[in-house]
Amino acid sequence: GKRFRKDGRTRTIFENGTESTMLYRSLAKALYKDGRIVSETNEQANSNFYTNFGGITDNDTSTGYIYILKSKSTDPRIQSLEHLYKIGFATTTVEKRIANAKKESTYLMADVEVIAEFKVFNINPQKFEYYLHSFFGEACLDLLVAGNDGKNHRPKEWFIAPLEIIQEAVKLLVNGQIMGYQYNKFKKKIELRS
């Protein structure tokens, strides 16, 4: 009766990019369900990520490739976009991953050119890709592409940013410094977070 429990709203951003303003206790209840809770802070997770990304030895295992692609689409909407690149991840070779590019909406229904690829060791490559996608989120391509299934799709891994900026962001990620920076799509440059 007289016990007070904090139950304000909390802004929650899920790993897939969706957001919610859940009640604090509802969030806690969802985390405790089935005995699961958040066991490490974001700072701890980032620290572990960067620690495991260090020097490569014979004991290290390749977990995939991060790649940067450029579209060869003849669609005027796509051709008119300067600095349009896809940043993606493959567990196989990049060549195998893009073999059917012209049949997949994720590749804008066109062949692609491999601009760069980075072999990844001992880390969760999806997390590596997630950090890059979050970093360039404001510069994400907003375009519907008709797929072979007759439906419209909105590809999520295409970004409008100069190649040298993308490569600089990859270096910041590898060095563990990307959390201190942000991409300014209007100035087309990387800036310190304020």
mmCIF file of the C-alpha atoms, coordinates in Angstrom:
data_MODEL
# 
_entry.id   MODEL 
# 
loop_
_atom_site.group_PDB 
_atom_site.id 
_atom_site.type_symbol 
_atom_site.label_atom_id 
_atom_site.label_alt_id 
_atom_site.label_comp_id 
_atom_site.label_asym_id 
_atom_site.label_entity_id 
_atom_site.label_seq_id 
_atom_site.pdbx_PDB_ins_code 
_atom_site.Cartn_x 
_atom_site.Cartn_y 
_atom_site.Cartn_z 
_atom_site.occupancy 
_atom_site.B_iso_or_equiv 
_atom_site.pdbx_formal_charge 
_atom_site.auth_seq_id 
_atom_site.auth_comp_id 
_atom_site.auth_asym_id 
_atom_site.auth_atom_id 
_atom_site.pdbx_PDB_model_num 
ATOM 1   C CA . GLY A 1 1   ? 0.000  0.000   0.000   1.00 0.00 ? 1   GLY A CA 1 
ATOM 2   C CA . LYS A 1 2   ? 2.610  2.622   1.017   1.00 0.00 ? 2   LYS A CA 1 
ATOM 3   C CA . ARG A 1 3   ? 5.477  1.269   -1.026  1.00 0.00 ? 3   ARG A CA 1 
ATOM 4   C CA . PHE A 1 4   ? 6.586  3.529   -3.900  1.00 0.00 ? 4   PHE A CA 1 
ATOM 5   C CA . ARG A 1 5   ? 8.105  1.975   -7.014  1.00 0.00 ? 5   ARG A CA 1 
ATOM 6   C CA . LYS A 1 6   ? 9.719  3.946   -9.811  1.00 0.00 ? 6   LYS A CA 1 
ATOM 7   C CA . ASP A 1 7   ? 7.697  3.463   -12.997 1.00 0.00 ? 7   ASP A CA 1 
ATOM 8   C CA . GLY A 1 8   ? 8.512  6.330   -15.358 1.00 0.00 ? 8   GLY A CA 1 
ATOM 9   C CA . ARG A 1 9   ? 8.972  5.963   -19.065 1.00 0.00 ? 9   ARG A CA 1 
ATOM 10  C CA . THR A 1 10  ? 12.333 4.943   -20.481 1.00 0.00 ? 10  THR A CA 1 
ATOM 11  C CA . ARG A 1 11  ? 13.474 5.350   -24.067 1.00 0.00 ? 11  ARG A CA 1 
ATOM 12  C CA . THR A 1 12  ? 14.445 1.920   -25.347 1.00 0.00 ? 12  THR A CA 1 
ATOM 13  C CA . ILE A 1 13  ? 16.282 1.403   -28.631 1.00 0.00 ? 13  ILE A CA 1 
ATOM 14  C CA . PHE A 1 14  ? 16.393 -2.196  -29.764 1.00 0.00 ? 14  PHE A CA 1 
ATOM 15  C CA . GLU A 1 15  ? 19.259 -3.717  -31.729 1.00 0.00 ? 15  GLU A CA 1 
ATOM 16  C CA . ASN A 1 16  ? 17.155 -3.794  -34.913 1.00 0.00 ? 16  ASN A CA 1 
ATOM 17  C CA . GLY A 1 17  ? 16.748 0.009   -34.700 1.00 0.00 ? 17  GLY A CA 1 
ATOM 18  C CA . THR A 1 18  ? 13.145 0.144   -33.474 1.00 0.00 ? 18  THR A CA 1 
ATOM 19  C CA . GLU A 1 19  ? 12.372 2.417   -30.536 1.00 0.00 ? 19  GLU A CA 1 
ATOM 20  C CA . SER A 1 20  ? 9.875  2.387   -27.680 1.00 0.00 ? 20  SER A CA 1 
ATOM 21  C CA . THR A 1 21  ? 9.021  4.503   -24.628 1.00 0.00 ? 21  THR A CA 1 
ATOM 22  C CA . MET A 1 22  ? 8.233  1.582   -22.344 1.00 0.00 ? 22  MET A CA 1 
ATOM 23  C CA . LEU A 1 23  ? 7.343  1.929   -18.713 1.00 0.00 ? 23  LEU A CA 1 
ATOM 24  C CA . TYR A 1 24  ? 10.446 1.247   -16.627 1.00 0.00 ? 24  TYR A CA 1 
ATOM 25  C CA . ARG A 1 25  ? 8.847  -1.673  -14.772 1.00 0.00 ? 25  ARG A CA 1 
ATOM 26  C CA . SER A 1 26  ? 7.461  -3.185  -17.989 1.00 0.00 ? 26  SER A CA 1 
ATOM 27  C CA . LEU A 1 27  ? 10.968 -3.178  -19.410 1.00 0.00 ? 27  LEU A CA 1 
ATOM 28  C CA . ALA A 1 28  ? 12.351 -4.791  -16.246 1.00 0.00 ? 28  ALA A CA 1 
ATOM 29  C CA . LYS A 1 29  ? 9.597  -7.410  -16.283 1.00 0.00 ? 29  LYS A CA 1 
ATOM 30  C CA . ALA A 1 30  ? 10.369 -8.269  -19.915 1.00 0.00 ? 30  ALA A CA 1 
ATOM 31  C CA . LEU A 1 31  ? 14.080 -8.600  -19.111 1.00 0.00 ? 31  LEU A CA 1 
ATOM 32  C CA . TYR A 1 32  ? 13.440 -10.864 -16.107 1.00 0.00 ? 32  TYR A CA 1 
ATOM 33  C CA . LYS A 1 33  ? 11.086 -13.133 -18.072 1.00 0.00 ? 33  LYS A CA 1 
ATOM 34  C CA . ASP A 1 34  ? 12.570 -16.624 -18.381 1.00 0.00 ? 34  ASP A CA 1 
ATOM 35  C CA . GLY A 1 35  ? 15.400 -15.607 -16.045 1.00 0.00 ? 35  GLY A CA 1 
ATOM 36  C CA . ARG A 1 36  ? 17.169 -13.295 -18.490 1.00 0.00 ? 36  ARG A CA 1 
ATOM 37  C CA . ILE A 1 37  ? 18.575 -9.894  -17.623 1.00 0.00 ? 37  ILE A CA 1 
ATOM 38  C CA . VAL A 1 38  ? 21.069 -7.465  -19.081 1.00 0.00 ? 38  VAL A CA 1 
ATOM 39  C CA . SER A 1 39  ? 24.363 -8.719  -17.694 1.00 0.00 ? 39  SER A CA 1 
ATOM 40  C CA . GLU A 1 40  ? 26.788 -6.189  -19.102 1.00 0.00 ? 40  GLU A CA 1 
ATOM 41  C CA . THR A 1 41  ? 26.637 -2.502  -19.847 1.00 0.00 ? 41  THR A CA 1 
ATOM 42  C CA . ASN A 1 42  ? 27.012 -1.098  -23.344 1.00 0.00 ? 42  ASN A CA 1 
ATOM 43  C CA . GLU A 1 43  ? 30.486 0.142   -22.373 1.00 0.00 ? 43  GLU A CA 1 
ATOM 44  C CA . GLN A 1 44  ? 31.498 -3.379  -21.268 1.00 0.00 ? 44  GLN A CA 1 
ATOM 45  C CA . ALA A 1 45  ? 30.125 -4.922  -24.477 1.00 0.00 ? 45  ALA A CA 1 
ATOM 46  C CA . ASN A 1 46  ? 32.001 -2.340  -26.576 1.00 0.00 ? 46  ASN A CA 1 
ATOM 47  C CA . SER A 1 47  ? 35.210 -2.929  -24.609 1.00 0.00 ? 47  SER A CA 1 
ATOM 48  C CA . ASN A 1 48  ? 34.960 -6.707  -25.132 1.00 0.00 ? 48  ASN A CA 1 
ATOM 49  C CA . PHE A 1 49  ? 34.221 -6.164  -28.826 1.00 0.00 ? 49  PHE A CA 1 
ATOM 50  C CA . TYR A 1 50  ? 37.306 -4.001  -29.368 1.00 0.00 ? 50  TYR A CA 1 
ATOM 51  C CA . THR A 1 51  ? 39.559 -6.198  -27.198 1.00 0.00 ? 51  THR A CA 1 
ATOM 52  C CA . ASN A 1 52  ? 38.664 -9.206  -29.348 1.00 0.00 ? 52  ASN A CA 1 
ATOM 53  C CA . PHE A 1 53  ? 39.312 -7.256  -32.562 1.00 0.00 ? 53  PHE A CA 1 
ATOM 54  C CA . GLY A 1 54  ? 43.030 -6.772  -31.889 1.00 0.00 ? 54  GLY A CA 1 
ATOM 55  C CA . GLY A 1 55  ? 46.061 -8.383  -33.558 1.00 0.00 ? 55  GLY A CA 1 
ATOM 56  C CA . ILE A 1 56  ? 45.598 -11.543 -35.625 1.00 0.00 ? 56  ILE A CA 1 
ATOM 57  C CA . THR A 1 57  ? 47.549 -14.736 -34.855 1.00 0.00 ? 57  THR A CA 1 
ATOM 58  C CA . ASP A 1 58  ? 47.493 -18.358 -36.087 1.00 0.00 ? 58  ASP A CA 1 
ATOM 59  C CA . ASN A 1 59  ? 44.968 -19.136 -33.330 1.00 0.00 ? 59  ASN A CA 1 
ATOM 60  C CA . ASP A 1 60  ? 42.432 -16.650 -34.728 1.00 0.00 ? 60  ASP A CA 1 
ATOM 61  C CA . THR A 1 61  ? 39.415 -17.711 -36.760 1.00 0.00 ? 61  THR A CA 1 
ATOM 62  C CA . SER A 1 62  ? 37.922 -15.815 -39.658 1.00 0.00 ? 62  SER A CA 1 
ATOM 63  C CA . THR A 1 63  ? 34.221 -15.109 -39.067 1.00 0.00 ? 63  THR A CA 1 
ATOM 64  C CA . GLY A 1 64  ? 33.397 -13.437 -42.381 1.00 0.00 ? 64  GLY A CA 1 
ATOM 65  C CA . TYR A 1 65  ? 33.771 -10.320 -44.476 1.00 0.00 ? 65  TYR A CA 1 
ATOM 66  C CA . ILE A 1 66  ? 32.547 -6.768  -44.311 1.00 0.00 ? 66  ILE A CA 1 
ATOM 67  C CA . TYR A 1 67  ? 32.243 -5.384  -47.827 1.00 0.00 ? 67  TYR A CA 1 
ATOM 68  C CA . ILE A 1 68  ? 31.582 -2.099  -49.615 1.00 0.00 ? 68  ILE A CA 1 
ATOM 69  C CA . LEU A 1 69  ? 29.785 -2.268  -52.964 1.00 0.00 ? 69  LEU A CA 1 
ATOM 70  C CA . LYS A 1 70  ? 28.766 0.165   -55.697 1.00 0.00 ? 70  LYS A CA 1 
ATOM 71  C CA . SER A 1 71  ? 25.660 -0.457  -57.807 1.00 0.00 ? 71  SER A CA 1 
ATOM 72  C CA . LYS A 1 72  ? 25.835 -0.938  -61.574 1.00 0.00 ? 72  LYS A CA 1 
ATOM 73  C CA . SER A 1 73  ? 22.106 -0.221  -61.855 1.00 0.00 ? 73  SER A CA 1 
ATOM 74  C CA . THR A 1 74  ? 20.814 1.542   -64.965 1.00 0.00 ? 74  THR A CA 1 
ATOM 75  C CA . ASP A 1 75  ? 17.849 2.948   -62.986 1.00 0.00 ? 75  ASP A CA 1 
ATOM 76  C CA . PRO A 1 76  ? 18.106 6.771   -63.308 1.00 0.00 ? 76  PRO A CA 1 
ATOM 77  C CA . ARG A 1 77  ? 17.057 7.196   -59.645 1.00 0.00 ? 77  ARG A CA 1 
ATOM 78  C CA . ILE A 1 78  ? 20.080 5.177   -58.564 1.00 0.00 ? 78  ILE A CA 1 
ATOM 79  C CA . GLN A 1 79  ? 22.529 6.493   -61.176 1.00 0.00 ? 79  GLN A CA 1 
ATOM 80  C CA . SER A 1 80  ? 21.801 10.066  -60.086 1.00 0.00 ? 80  SER A CA 1 
ATOM 81  C CA . LEU A 1 81  ? 23.002 9.404   -56.519 1.00 0.00 ? 81  LEU A CA 1 
ATOM 82  C CA . GLU A 1 82  ? 26.641 10.309  -56.013 1.00 0.00 ? 82  GLU A CA 1 
ATOM 83  C CA . HIS A 1 83  ? 28.502 8.392   -53.297 1.00 0.00 ? 83  HIS A CA 1 
ATOM 84  C CA . LEU A 1 84  ? 25.951 5.551   -53.014 1.00 0.00 ? 84  LEU A CA 1 
ATOM 85  C CA . TYR A 1 85  ? 27.517 2.451   -51.396 1.00 0.00 ? 85  TYR A CA 1 
ATOM 86  C CA . LYS A 1 86  ? 26.281 -0.753  -49.797 1.00 0.00 ? 86  LYS A CA 1 
ATOM 87  C CA . ILE A 1 87  ? 27.985 -1.795  -46.564 1.00 0.00 ? 87  ILE A CA 1 
ATOM 88  C CA . GLY A 1 88  ? 27.302 -5.457  -45.859 1.00 0.00 ? 88  GLY A CA 1 
ATOM 89  C CA . PHE A 1 89  ? 28.456 -8.698  -44.279 1.00 0.00 ? 89  PHE A CA 1 
ATOM 90  C CA . ALA A 1 90  ? 29.043 -12.189 -45.717 1.00 0.00 ? 90  ALA A CA 1 
ATOM 91  C CA . THR A 1 91  ? 30.022 -15.452 -44.044 1.00 0.00 ? 91  THR A CA 1 
ATOM 92  C CA . THR A 1 92  ? 31.149 -16.770 -47.445 1.00 0.00 ? 92  THR A CA 1 
ATOM 93  C CA . THR A 1 93  ? 33.377 -14.993 -49.925 1.00 0.00 ? 93  THR A CA 1 
ATOM 94  C CA . VAL A 1 94  ? 32.016 -11.700 -51.193 1.00 0.00 ? 94  VAL A CA 1 
ATOM 95  C CA . GLU A 1 95  ? 32.011 -13.075 -54.749 1.00 0.00 ? 95  GLU A CA 1 
ATOM 96  C CA . LYS A 1 96  ? 29.664 -15.910 -53.691 1.00 0.00 ? 96  LYS A CA 1 
ATOM 97  C CA . ARG A 1 97  ? 27.463 -13.513 -51.735 1.00 0.00 ? 97  ARG A CA 1 
ATOM 98  C CA . ILE A 1 98  ? 26.918 -11.177 -54.689 1.00 0.00 ? 98  ILE A CA 1 
ATOM 99  C CA . ALA A 1 99  ? 26.674 -13.877 -57.400 1.00 0.00 ? 99  ALA A CA 1 
ATOM 100 C CA . ASN A 1 100 ? 22.925 -13.308 -57.889 1.00 0.00 ? 100 ASN A CA 1 
ATOM 101 C CA . ALA A 1 101 ? 22.910 -9.573  -57.167 1.00 0.00 ? 101 ALA A CA 1 
ATOM 102 C CA . LYS A 1 102 ? 20.804 -8.650  -60.204 1.00 0.00 ? 102 LYS A CA 1 
ATOM 103 C CA . LYS A 1 103 ? 18.032 -10.953 -58.917 1.00 0.00 ? 103 LYS A CA 1 
ATOM 104 C CA . GLU A 1 104 ? 17.940 -9.588  -55.346 1.00 0.00 ? 104 GLU A CA 1 
ATOM 105 C CA . SER A 1 105 ? 16.274 -6.376  -54.173 1.00 0.00 ? 105 SER A CA 1 
ATOM 106 C CA . THR A 1 106 ? 18.914 -5.967  -51.457 1.00 0.00 ? 106 THR A CA 1 
ATOM 107 C CA . TYR A 1 107 ? 21.345 -5.293  -54.336 1.00 0.00 ? 107 TYR A CA 1 
ATOM 108 C CA . LEU A 1 108 ? 18.885 -2.950  -56.094 1.00 0.00 ? 108 LEU A CA 1 
ATOM 109 C CA . MET A 1 109 ? 18.133 -5.660  -58.714 1.00 0.00 ? 109 MET A CA 1 
ATOM 110 C CA . ALA A 1 110 ? 21.455 -4.988  -60.442 1.00 0.00 ? 110 ALA A CA 1 
ATOM 111 C CA . ASP A 1 111 ? 25.024 -6.234  -60.609 1.00 0.00 ? 111 ASP A CA 1 
ATOM 112 C CA . VAL A 1 112 ? 27.467 -4.599  -58.212 1.00 0.00 ? 112 VAL A CA 1 
ATOM 113 C CA . GLU A 1 113 ? 31.139 -3.692  -58.130 1.00 0.00 ? 113 GLU A CA 1 
ATOM 114 C CA . VAL A 1 114 ? 33.220 -4.700  -55.098 1.00 0.00 ? 114 VAL A CA 1 
ATOM 115 C CA . ILE A 1 115 ? 34.951 -1.537  -53.882 1.00 0.00 ? 115 ILE A CA 1 
ATOM 116 C CA . ALA A 1 116 ? 36.507 -2.947  -50.694 1.00 0.00 ? 116 ALA A CA 1 
ATOM 117 C CA . GLU A 1 117 ? 36.306 -5.949  -48.399 1.00 0.00 ? 117 GLU A CA 1 
ATOM 118 C CA . PHE A 1 118 ? 37.619 -6.545  -44.894 1.00 0.00 ? 118 PHE A CA 1 
ATOM 119 C CA . LYS A 1 119 ? 38.217 -10.012 -43.464 1.00 0.00 ? 119 LYS A CA 1 
ATOM 120 C CA . VAL A 1 120 ? 36.947 -10.210 -39.882 1.00 0.00 ? 120 VAL A CA 1 
ATOM 121 C CA . PHE A 1 121 ? 38.465 -12.359 -37.110 1.00 0.00 ? 121 PHE A CA 1 
ATOM 122 C CA . ASN A 1 122 ? 37.207 -13.450 -33.657 1.00 0.00 ? 122 ASN A CA 1 
ATOM 123 C CA . ILE A 1 123 ? 34.317 -11.018 -33.422 1.00 0.00 ? 123 ILE A CA 1 
ATOM 124 C CA . ASN A 1 124 ? 30.641 -10.891 -34.087 1.00 0.00 ? 124 ASN A CA 1 
ATOM 125 C CA . PRO A 1 125 ? 30.642 -9.494  -37.645 1.00 0.00 ? 125 PRO A CA 1 
ATOM 126 C CA . GLN A 1 126 ? 26.955 -8.620  -37.402 1.00 0.00 ? 126 GLN A CA 1 
ATOM 127 C CA . LYS A 1 127 ? 27.824 -6.285  -34.524 1.00 0.00 ? 127 LYS A CA 1 
ATOM 128 C CA . PHE A 1 128 ? 30.630 -4.749  -36.587 1.00 0.00 ? 128 PHE A CA 1 
ATOM 129 C CA . GLU A 1 129 ? 28.115 -4.193  -39.416 1.00 0.00 ? 129 GLU A CA 1 
ATOM 130 C CA . TYR A 1 130 ? 25.523 -2.875  -36.936 1.00 0.00 ? 130 TYR A CA 1 
ATOM 131 C CA . TYR A 1 131 ? 27.927 -0.203  -35.649 1.00 0.00 ? 131 TYR A CA 1 
ATOM 132 C CA . LEU A 1 132 ? 28.626 0.973   -39.206 1.00 0.00 ? 132 LEU A CA 1 
ATOM 133 C CA . HIS A 1 133 ? 24.919 1.016   -40.097 1.00 0.00 ? 133 HIS A CA 1 
ATOM 134 C CA . SER A 1 134 ? 24.105 2.980   -36.945 1.00 0.00 ? 134 SER A CA 1 
ATOM 135 C CA . PHE A 1 135 ? 26.928 5.414   -37.683 1.00 0.00 ? 135 PHE A CA 1 
ATOM 136 C CA . PHE A 1 136 ? 25.612 6.068   -41.206 1.00 0.00 ? 136 PHE A CA 1 
ATOM 137 C CA . GLY A 1 137 ? 21.904 5.703   -40.329 1.00 0.00 ? 137 GLY A CA 1 
ATOM 138 C CA . GLU A 1 138 ? 21.053 9.307   -41.227 1.00 0.00 ? 138 GLU A CA 1 
ATOM 139 C CA . ALA A 1 139 ? 22.509 8.748   -44.713 1.00 0.00 ? 139 ALA A CA 1 
ATOM 140 C CA . CYS A 1 140 ? 20.549 5.562   -45.468 1.00 0.00 ? 140 CYS A CA 1 
ATOM 141 C CA . LEU A 1 141 ? 19.060 5.302   -48.965 1.00 0.00 ? 141 LEU A CA 1 
ATOM 142 C CA . ASP A 1 142 ? 15.273 5.802   -48.910 1.00 0.00 ? 142 ASP A CA 1 
ATOM 143 C CA . LEU A 1 143 ? 14.093 4.113   -52.104 1.00 0.00 ? 143 LEU A CA 1 
ATOM 144 C CA . LEU A 1 144 ? 11.567 1.414   -53.031 1.00 0.00 ? 144 LEU A CA 1 
ATOM 145 C CA . VAL A 1 145 ? 12.810 -1.302  -55.386 1.00 0.00 ? 145 VAL A CA 1 
ATOM 146 C CA . ALA A 1 146 ? 10.492 -3.783  -57.128 1.00 0.00 ? 146 ALA A CA 1 
ATOM 147 C CA . GLY A 1 147 ? 11.631 -7.346  -56.479 1.00 0.00 ? 147 GLY A CA 1 
ATOM 148 C CA . ASN A 1 148 ? 11.122 -10.518 -58.530 1.00 0.00 ? 148 ASN A CA 1 
ATOM 149 C CA . ASP A 1 149 ? 8.286  -11.405 -56.146 1.00 0.00 ? 149 ASP A CA 1 
ATOM 150 C CA . GLY A 1 150 ? 6.277  -8.428  -57.459 1.00 0.00 ? 150 GLY A CA 1 
ATOM 151 C CA . LYS A 1 151 ? 6.545  -6.578  -54.139 1.00 0.00 ? 151 LYS A CA 1 
ATOM 152 C CA . ASN A 1 152 ? 8.319  -3.325  -53.340 1.00 0.00 ? 152 ASN A CA 1 
ATOM 153 C CA . HIS A 1 153 ? 11.312 -3.543  -51.005 1.00 0.00 ? 153 HIS A CA 1 
ATOM 154 C CA . ARG A 1 154 ? 13.260 -0.855  -49.160 1.00 0.00 ? 154 ARG A CA 1 
ATOM 155 C CA . PRO A 1 155 ? 16.948 -1.922  -49.062 1.00 0.00 ? 155 PRO A CA 1 
ATOM 156 C CA . LYS A 1 156 ? 18.548 -0.996  -45.721 1.00 0.00 ? 156 LYS A CA 1 
ATOM 157 C CA . GLU A 1 157 ? 22.278 -1.377  -46.306 1.00 0.00 ? 157 GLU A CA 1 
ATOM 158 C CA . TRP A 1 158 ? 22.803 1.355   -48.925 1.00 0.00 ? 158 TRP A CA 1 
ATOM 159 C CA . PHE A 1 159 ? 24.249 4.660   -47.719 1.00 0.00 ? 159 PHE A CA 1 
ATOM 160 C CA . ILE A 1 160 ? 25.004 7.980   -49.363 1.00 0.00 ? 160 ILE A CA 1 
ATOM 161 C CA . ALA A 1 161 ? 28.478 8.871   -48.092 1.00 0.00 ? 161 ALA A CA 1 
ATOM 162 C CA . PRO A 1 162 ? 31.867 9.383   -49.769 1.00 0.00 ? 162 PRO A CA 1 
ATOM 163 C CA . LEU A 1 163 ? 34.033 6.254   -49.939 1.00 0.00 ? 163 LEU A CA 1 
ATOM 164 C CA . GLU A 1 164 ? 36.904 7.864   -47.997 1.00 0.00 ? 164 GLU A CA 1 
ATOM 165 C CA . ILE A 1 165 ? 34.451 8.659   -45.164 1.00 0.00 ? 165 ILE A CA 1 
ATOM 166 C CA . ILE A 1 166 ? 33.247 5.033   -45.070 1.00 0.00 ? 166 ILE A CA 1 
ATOM 167 C CA . GLN A 1 167 ? 36.859 3.819   -44.953 1.00 0.00 ? 167 GLN A CA 1 
ATOM 168 C CA . GLU A 1 168 ? 37.635 6.329   -42.184 1.00 0.00 ? 168 GLU A CA 1 
ATOM 169 C CA . ALA A 1 169 ? 34.634 5.039   -40.212 1.00 0.00 ? 169 ALA A CA 1 
ATOM 170 C CA . VAL A 1 170 ? 35.903 1.448   -40.568 1.00 0.00 ? 170 VAL A CA 1 
ATOM 171 C CA . LYS A 1 171 ? 39.281 2.574   -39.152 1.00 0.00 ? 171 LYS A CA 1 
ATOM 172 C CA . LEU A 1 172 ? 37.555 4.344   -36.242 1.00 0.00 ? 172 LEU A CA 1 
ATOM 173 C CA . LEU A 1 173 ? 35.600 1.167   -35.559 1.00 0.00 ? 173 LEU A CA 1 
ATOM 174 C CA . VAL A 1 174 ? 38.715 -1.002  -35.645 1.00 0.00 ? 174 VAL A CA 1 
ATOM 175 C CA . ASN A 1 175 ? 40.506 1.440   -33.295 1.00 0.00 ? 175 ASN A CA 1 
ATOM 176 C CA . GLY A 1 176 ? 37.573 1.462   -30.879 1.00 0.00 ? 176 GLY A CA 1 
ATOM 177 C CA . GLN A 1 177 ? 36.929 5.189   -31.322 1.00 0.00 ? 177 GLN A CA 1 
ATOM 178 C CA . ILE A 1 178 ? 33.738 5.256   -33.413 1.00 0.00 ? 178 ILE A CA 1 
ATOM 179 C CA . MET A 1 179 ? 31.450 5.861   -30.409 1.00 0.00 ? 179 MET A CA 1 
ATOM 180 C CA . GLY A 1 180 ? 33.032 9.291   -29.983 1.00 0.00 ? 180 GLY A CA 1 
ATOM 181 C CA . TYR A 1 181 ? 32.195 10.394  -33.531 1.00 0.00 ? 181 TYR A CA 1 
ATOM 182 C CA . GLN A 1 182 ? 29.195 10.926  -35.768 1.00 0.00 ? 182 GLN A CA 1 
ATOM 183 C CA . TYR A 1 183 ? 28.635 11.346  -39.499 1.00 0.00 ? 183 TYR A CA 1 
ATOM 184 C CA . ASN A 1 184 ? 27.275 14.708  -40.637 1.00 0.00 ? 184 ASN A CA 1 
ATOM 185 C CA . LYS A 1 185 ? 25.476 13.912  -43.895 1.00 0.00 ? 185 LYS A CA 1 
ATOM 186 C CA . PHE A 1 186 ? 25.047 17.590  -44.769 1.00 0.00 ? 186 PHE A CA 1 
ATOM 187 C CA . LYS A 1 187 ? 28.744 18.447  -44.466 1.00 0.00 ? 187 LYS A CA 1 
ATOM 188 C CA . LYS A 1 188 ? 29.777 14.949  -45.639 1.00 0.00 ? 188 LYS A CA 1 
ATOM 189 C CA . LYS A 1 189 ? 32.307 14.599  -42.850 1.00 0.00 ? 189 LYS A CA 1 
ATOM 190 C CA . ILE A 1 190 ? 32.947 12.844  -39.574 1.00 0.00 ? 190 ILE A CA 1 
ATOM 191 C CA . GLU A 1 191 ? 32.708 15.011  -36.465 1.00 0.00 ? 191 GLU A CA 1 
ATOM 192 C CA . LEU A 1 192 ? 33.280 14.579  -32.755 1.00 0.00 ? 192 LEU A CA 1 
ATOM 193 C CA . ARG A 1 193 ? 30.038 13.867  -30.898 1.00 0.00 ? 193 ARG A CA 1 
ATOM 194 C CA . SER A 1 194 ? 28.838 16.827  -28.923 1.00 0.00 ? 194 SER A CA 1 
# 
